[in-house]
Amino acid sequence: MERLQQQFYKCPTMELSELLLGKIFVRVLPGNIQLKGRIVETEAYLGKDDEACHAWRGKTARNRIMFHAPGTLYIYFTYGTHYMLNIVSEPENTAGAVLIRAMEPIEGEPFMIKQRGTDHINNLMSGPGKLTKALAIDCNSNGNNLFSEEFYIENAPALPETMIGTSTRVGISKSRELLWRKFILNNPHVSNARVG
DNA sequence: AGCGTGATCTTT
DNA sequence: AAGATCACGCTG
């Protein structure tokens, strides 16, 4: 399948969060290690009218990448332990991003198993902190984009609406009512959504 | 159900 | 300068 070009990412964040489901995220490490995962869960974050979004109050040192061009990677560190992977959306100077919450391992499982310290396949990338660990992604890649030999996304057929689930976002305390989480129904690699 | 862990943001 | 919060994961 061909790689997605920037044009693909130039659509509203809400649409993008759904279009990304089923696509193949590729991470290539030195030594020609190829890691691939099928995106199975996403969440939308918009600067405007979304208090849960980092950029809600405007640009800061941390969130500045969210104002970059569509297809840029916004990665941040949280809870003293985890890195979160987001794909920037919306035109330049407008904040928006899609959080990648879970993937289904497609290639490079031995590396992921080593990274994660478990060989349970359903547990390798079934959460936003888990998948960055499995793919060895940290803040060094913040601001990189998906049009390189290191990171790109392969196209895949669009999923029928009947396979896509919708819910409130996980782990936030603001804007709790928004149904901005999208996931592939009945896929065993979707994260265990924490409640409360 | 509780807690580790450290950067970031808000409030003093 | 201090305090609160946090787009989480693991143990129990």
JSON list of N, CA, C and O in Angstrom, two decimals, chain A residues 164-184:
[
{"chain": "A", "resi": 164, "resn": "ILE", "atom": "N", "xyz": [-17.10, 0.96, 13.40]},
{"chain": "A", "resi": 164, "resn": "ILE", "atom": "CA", "xyz": [-16.50, 2.02, 14.22]},
{"chain": "A", "resi": 164, "resn": "ILE", "atom": "C", "xyz": [-17.35, 2.37, 15.42]},
{"chain": "A", "resi": 164, "resn": "ILE", "atom": "O", "xyz": [-18.55, 2.64, 15.29]},
{"chain": "A", "resi": 165, "resn": "GLY", "atom": "N", "xyz": [-16.74, 2.35, 16.60]},
{"chain": "A", "resi": 165, "resn": "GLY", "atom": "CA", "xyz": [-17.42, 2.73, 17.84]},
{"chain": "A", "resi": 165, "resn": "GLY", "atom": "C", "xyz": [-17.03, 4.14, 18.25]},
{"chain": "A", "resi": 165, "resn": "GLY", "atom": "O", "xyz": [-15.98, 4.64, 17.86]},
{"chain": "A", "resi": 166, "resn": "THR", "atom": "N", "xyz": [-17.88, 4.77, 19.05]},
{"chain": "A", "resi": 166, "resn": "THR", "atom": "CA", "xyz": [-17.68, 6.13, 19.51]},
{"chain": "A", "resi": 166, "resn": "THR", "atom": "C", "xyz": [-17.94, 6.20, 21.01]},
{"chain": "A", "resi": 166, "resn": "THR", "atom": "O", "xyz": [-18.82, 5.52, 21.50]},
{"chain": "A", "resi": 167, "resn": "SER", "atom": "N", "xyz": [-17.15, 7.01, 21.73]},
{"chain": "A", "resi": 167, "resn": "SER", "atom": "CA", "xyz": [-17.42, 7.18, 23.16]},
{"chain": "A", "resi": 167, "resn": "SER", "atom": "C", "xyz": [-16.79, 8.47, 23.65]},
{"chain": "A", "resi": 167, "resn": "SER", "atom": "O", "xyz": [-16.16, 9.19, 22.88]},
{"chain": "A", "resi": 168, "resn": "THR", "atom": "N", "xyz": [-16.93, 8.73, 24.94]},
{"chain": "A", "resi": 168, "resn": "THR", "atom": "CA", "xyz": [-16.24, 9.86, 25.55]},
{"chain": "A", "resi": 168, "resn": "THR", "atom": "C", "xyz": [-14.75, 9.51, 25.64]},
{"chain": "A", "resi": 168, "resn": "THR", "atom": "O", "xyz": [-14.38, 8.34, 25.60]},
{"chain": "A", "resi": 169, "resn": "ARG", "atom": "N", "xyz": [-13.92, 10.53, 25.80]},
{"chain": "A", "resi": 169, "resn": "ARG", "atom": "CA", "xyz": [-12.49, 10.31, 25.87]},
{"chain": "A", "resi": 169, "resn": "ARG", "atom": "C", "xyz": [-12.10, 9.77, 27.24]},
{"chain": "A", "resi": 169, "resn": "ARG", "atom": "O", "xyz": [-12.81, 9.94, 28.22]},
{"chain": "A", "resi": 170, "resn": "VAL", "atom": "N", "xyz": [-10.93, 9.14, 27.26]},
{"chain": "A", "resi": 170, "resn": "VAL", "atom": "CA", "xyz": [-10.48, 8.43, 28.46]},
{"chain": "A", "resi": 170, "resn": "VAL", "atom": "C", "xyz": [-9.51, 9.30, 29.27]},
{"chain": "A", "resi": 170, "resn": "VAL", "atom": "O", "xyz": [-8.66, 9.98, 28.71]},
{"chain": "A", "resi": 171, "resn": "GLY", "atom": "N", "xyz": [-9.68, 9.26, 30.60]},
{"chain": "A", "resi": 171, "resn": "GLY", "atom": "CA", "xyz": [-8.66, 9.84, 31.47]},
{"chain": "A", "resi": 171, "resn": "GLY", "atom": "C", "xyz": [-8.58, 11.34, 31.54]},
{"chain": "A", "resi": 171, "resn": "GLY", "atom": "O", "xyz": [-7.57, 11.89, 31.96]},
{"chain": "A", "resi": 172, "resn": "ILE", "atom": "N", "xyz": [-9.63, 12.04, 31.14]},
{"chain": "A", "resi": 172, "resn": "ILE", "atom": "CA", "xyz": [-9.64, 13.50, 31.21]},
{"chain": "A", "resi": 172, "resn": "ILE", "atom": "C", "xyz": [-10.66, 13.95, 32.25]},
{"chain": "A", "resi": 172, "resn": "ILE", "atom": "O", "xyz": [-11.56, 13.19, 32.61]},
{"chain": "A", "resi": 173, "resn": "SER", "atom": "N", "xyz": [-10.52, 15.18, 32.74]},
{"chain": "A", "resi": 173, "resn": "SER", "atom": "CA", "xyz": [-11.49, 15.67, 33.72]},
{"chain": "A", "resi": 173, "resn": "SER", "atom": "C", "xyz": [-12.31, 16.84, 33.16]},
{"chain": "A", "resi": 173, "resn": "SER", "atom": "O", "xyz": [-13.36, 17.15, 33.68]},
{"chain": "A", "resi": 174, "resn": "LYS", "atom": "N", "xyz": [-11.81, 17.45, 32.09]},
{"chain": "A", "resi": 174, "resn": "LYS", "atom": "CA", "xyz": [-12.55, 18.55, 31.45]},
{"chain": "A", "resi": 174, "resn": "LYS", "atom": "C", "xyz": [-13.20, 18.06, 30.17]},
{"chain": "A", "resi": 174, "resn": "LYS", "atom": "O", "xyz": [-12.73, 17.09, 29.57]},
{"chain": "A", "resi": 175, "resn": "SER", "atom": "N", "xyz": [-14.25, 18.76, 29.76]},
{"chain": "A", "resi": 175, "resn": "SER", "atom": "CA", "xyz": [-14.96, 18.41, 28.51]},
{"chain": "A", "resi": 175, "resn": "SER", "atom": "C", "xyz": [-15.30, 16.92, 28.44]},
{"chain": "A", "resi": 175, "resn": "SER", "atom": "O", "xyz": [-15.15, 16.29, 27.39]},
{"chain": "A", "resi": 176, "resn": "ARG", "atom": "N", "xyz": [-15.74, 16.39, 29.55]},
{"chain": "A", "resi": 176, "resn": "ARG", "atom": "CA", "xyz": [-16.03, 14.96, 29.67]},
{"chain": "A", "resi": 176, "resn": "ARG", "atom": "C", "xyz": [-17.15, 14.48, 28.74]},
{"chain": "A", "resi": 176, "resn": "ARG", "atom": "O", "xyz": [-17.24, 13.31, 28.42]},
{"chain": "A", "resi": 177, "resn": "GLU", "atom": "N", "xyz": [-18.02, 15.41, 28.38]},
{"chain": "A", "resi": 177, "resn": "GLU", "atom": "CA", "xyz": [-19.23, 15.01, 27.64]},
{"chain": "A", "resi": 177, "resn": "GLU", "atom": "C", "xyz": [-18.99, 14.76, 26.15]},
{"chain": "A", "resi": 177, "resn": "GLU", "atom": "O", "xyz": [-19.79, 14.11, 25.49]},
{"chain": "A", "resi": 178, "resn": "LEU", "atom": "N", "xyz": [-17.86, 15.26, 25.62]},
{"chain": "A", "resi": 178, "resn": "LEU", "atom": "CA", "xyz": [-17.64, 15.17, 24.18]},
{"chain": "A", "resi": 178, "resn": "LEU", "atom": "C", "xyz": [-17.35, 13.73, 23.74]},
{"chain": "A", "resi": 178, "resn": "LEU", "atom": "O", "xyz": [-16.52, 13.05, 24.32]},
{"chain": "A", "resi": 179, "resn": "LEU", "atom": "N", "xyz": [-18.03, 13.30, 22.69]},
{"chain": "A", "resi": 179, "resn": "LEU", "atom": "CA", "xyz": [-17.85, 11.93, 22.18]},
{"chain": "A", "resi": 179, "resn": "LEU", "atom": "C", "xyz": [-16.75, 11.93, 21.12]},
{"chain": "A", "resi": 179, "resn": "LEU", "atom": "O", "xyz": [-17.01, 11.74, 19.93]},
{"chain": "A", "resi": 180, "resn": "TRP", "atom": "N", "xyz": [-15.54, 12.12, 21.56]},
{"chain": "A", "resi": 180, "resn": "TRP", "atom": "CA", "xyz": [-14.44, 12.32, 20.64]},
{"chain": "A", "resi": 180, "resn": "TRP", "atom": "C", "xyz": [-13.44, 11.16, 20.64]},
{"chain": "A", "resi": 180, "resn": "TRP", "atom": "O", "xyz": [-12.31, 11.30, 20.23]},
{"chain": "A", "resi": 181, "resn": "ARG", "atom": "N", "xyz": [-13.85, 10.01, 21.12]},
{"chain": "A", "resi": 181, "resn": "ARG", "atom": "CA", "xyz": [-13.02, 8.81, 21.03]},
{"chain": "A", "resi": 181, "resn": "ARG", "atom": "C", "xyz": [-13.59, 7.90, 19.96]},
{"chain": "A", "resi": 181, "resn": "ARG", "atom": "O", "xyz": [-14.82, 7.71, 19.90]},
{"chain": "A", "resi": 182, "resn": "LYS", "atom": "N", "xyz": [-12.72, 7.35, 19.12]},
{"chain": "A", "resi": 182, "resn": "LYS", "atom": "CA", "xyz": [-13.15, 6.45, 18.05]},
{"chain": "A", "resi": 182, "resn": "LYS", "atom": "C", "xyz": [-12.34, 5.17, 18.15]},
{"chain": "A", "resi": 182, "resn": "LYS", "atom": "O", "xyz": [-11.15, 5.21, 18.45]},
{"chain": "A", "resi": 183, "resn": "PHE", "atom": "N", "xyz": [-12.97, 4.05, 17.91]},
{"chain": "A", "resi": 183, "resn": "PHE", "atom": "CA", "xyz": [-12.25, 2.78, 17.99]},
{"chain": "A", "resi": 183, "resn": "PHE", "atom": "C", "xyz": [-12.90, 1.73, 17.10]},
{"chain": "A", "resi": 183, "resn": "PHE", "atom": "O", "xyz": [-14.06, 1.88, 16.70]},
{"chain": "A", "resi": 184, "resn": "ILE", "atom": "N", "xyz": [-12.14, 0.69, 16.77]},
{"chain": "A", "resi": 184, "resn": "ILE", "atom": "CA", "xyz": [-12.67, -0.39, 15.96]},
{"chain": "A", "resi": 184, "resn": "ILE", "atom": "C", "xyz": [-13.41, -1.35, 16.88]},
{"chain": "A", "resi": 184, "resn": "ILE", "atom": "O", "xyz": [-12.85, -1.87, 17.84]}
]
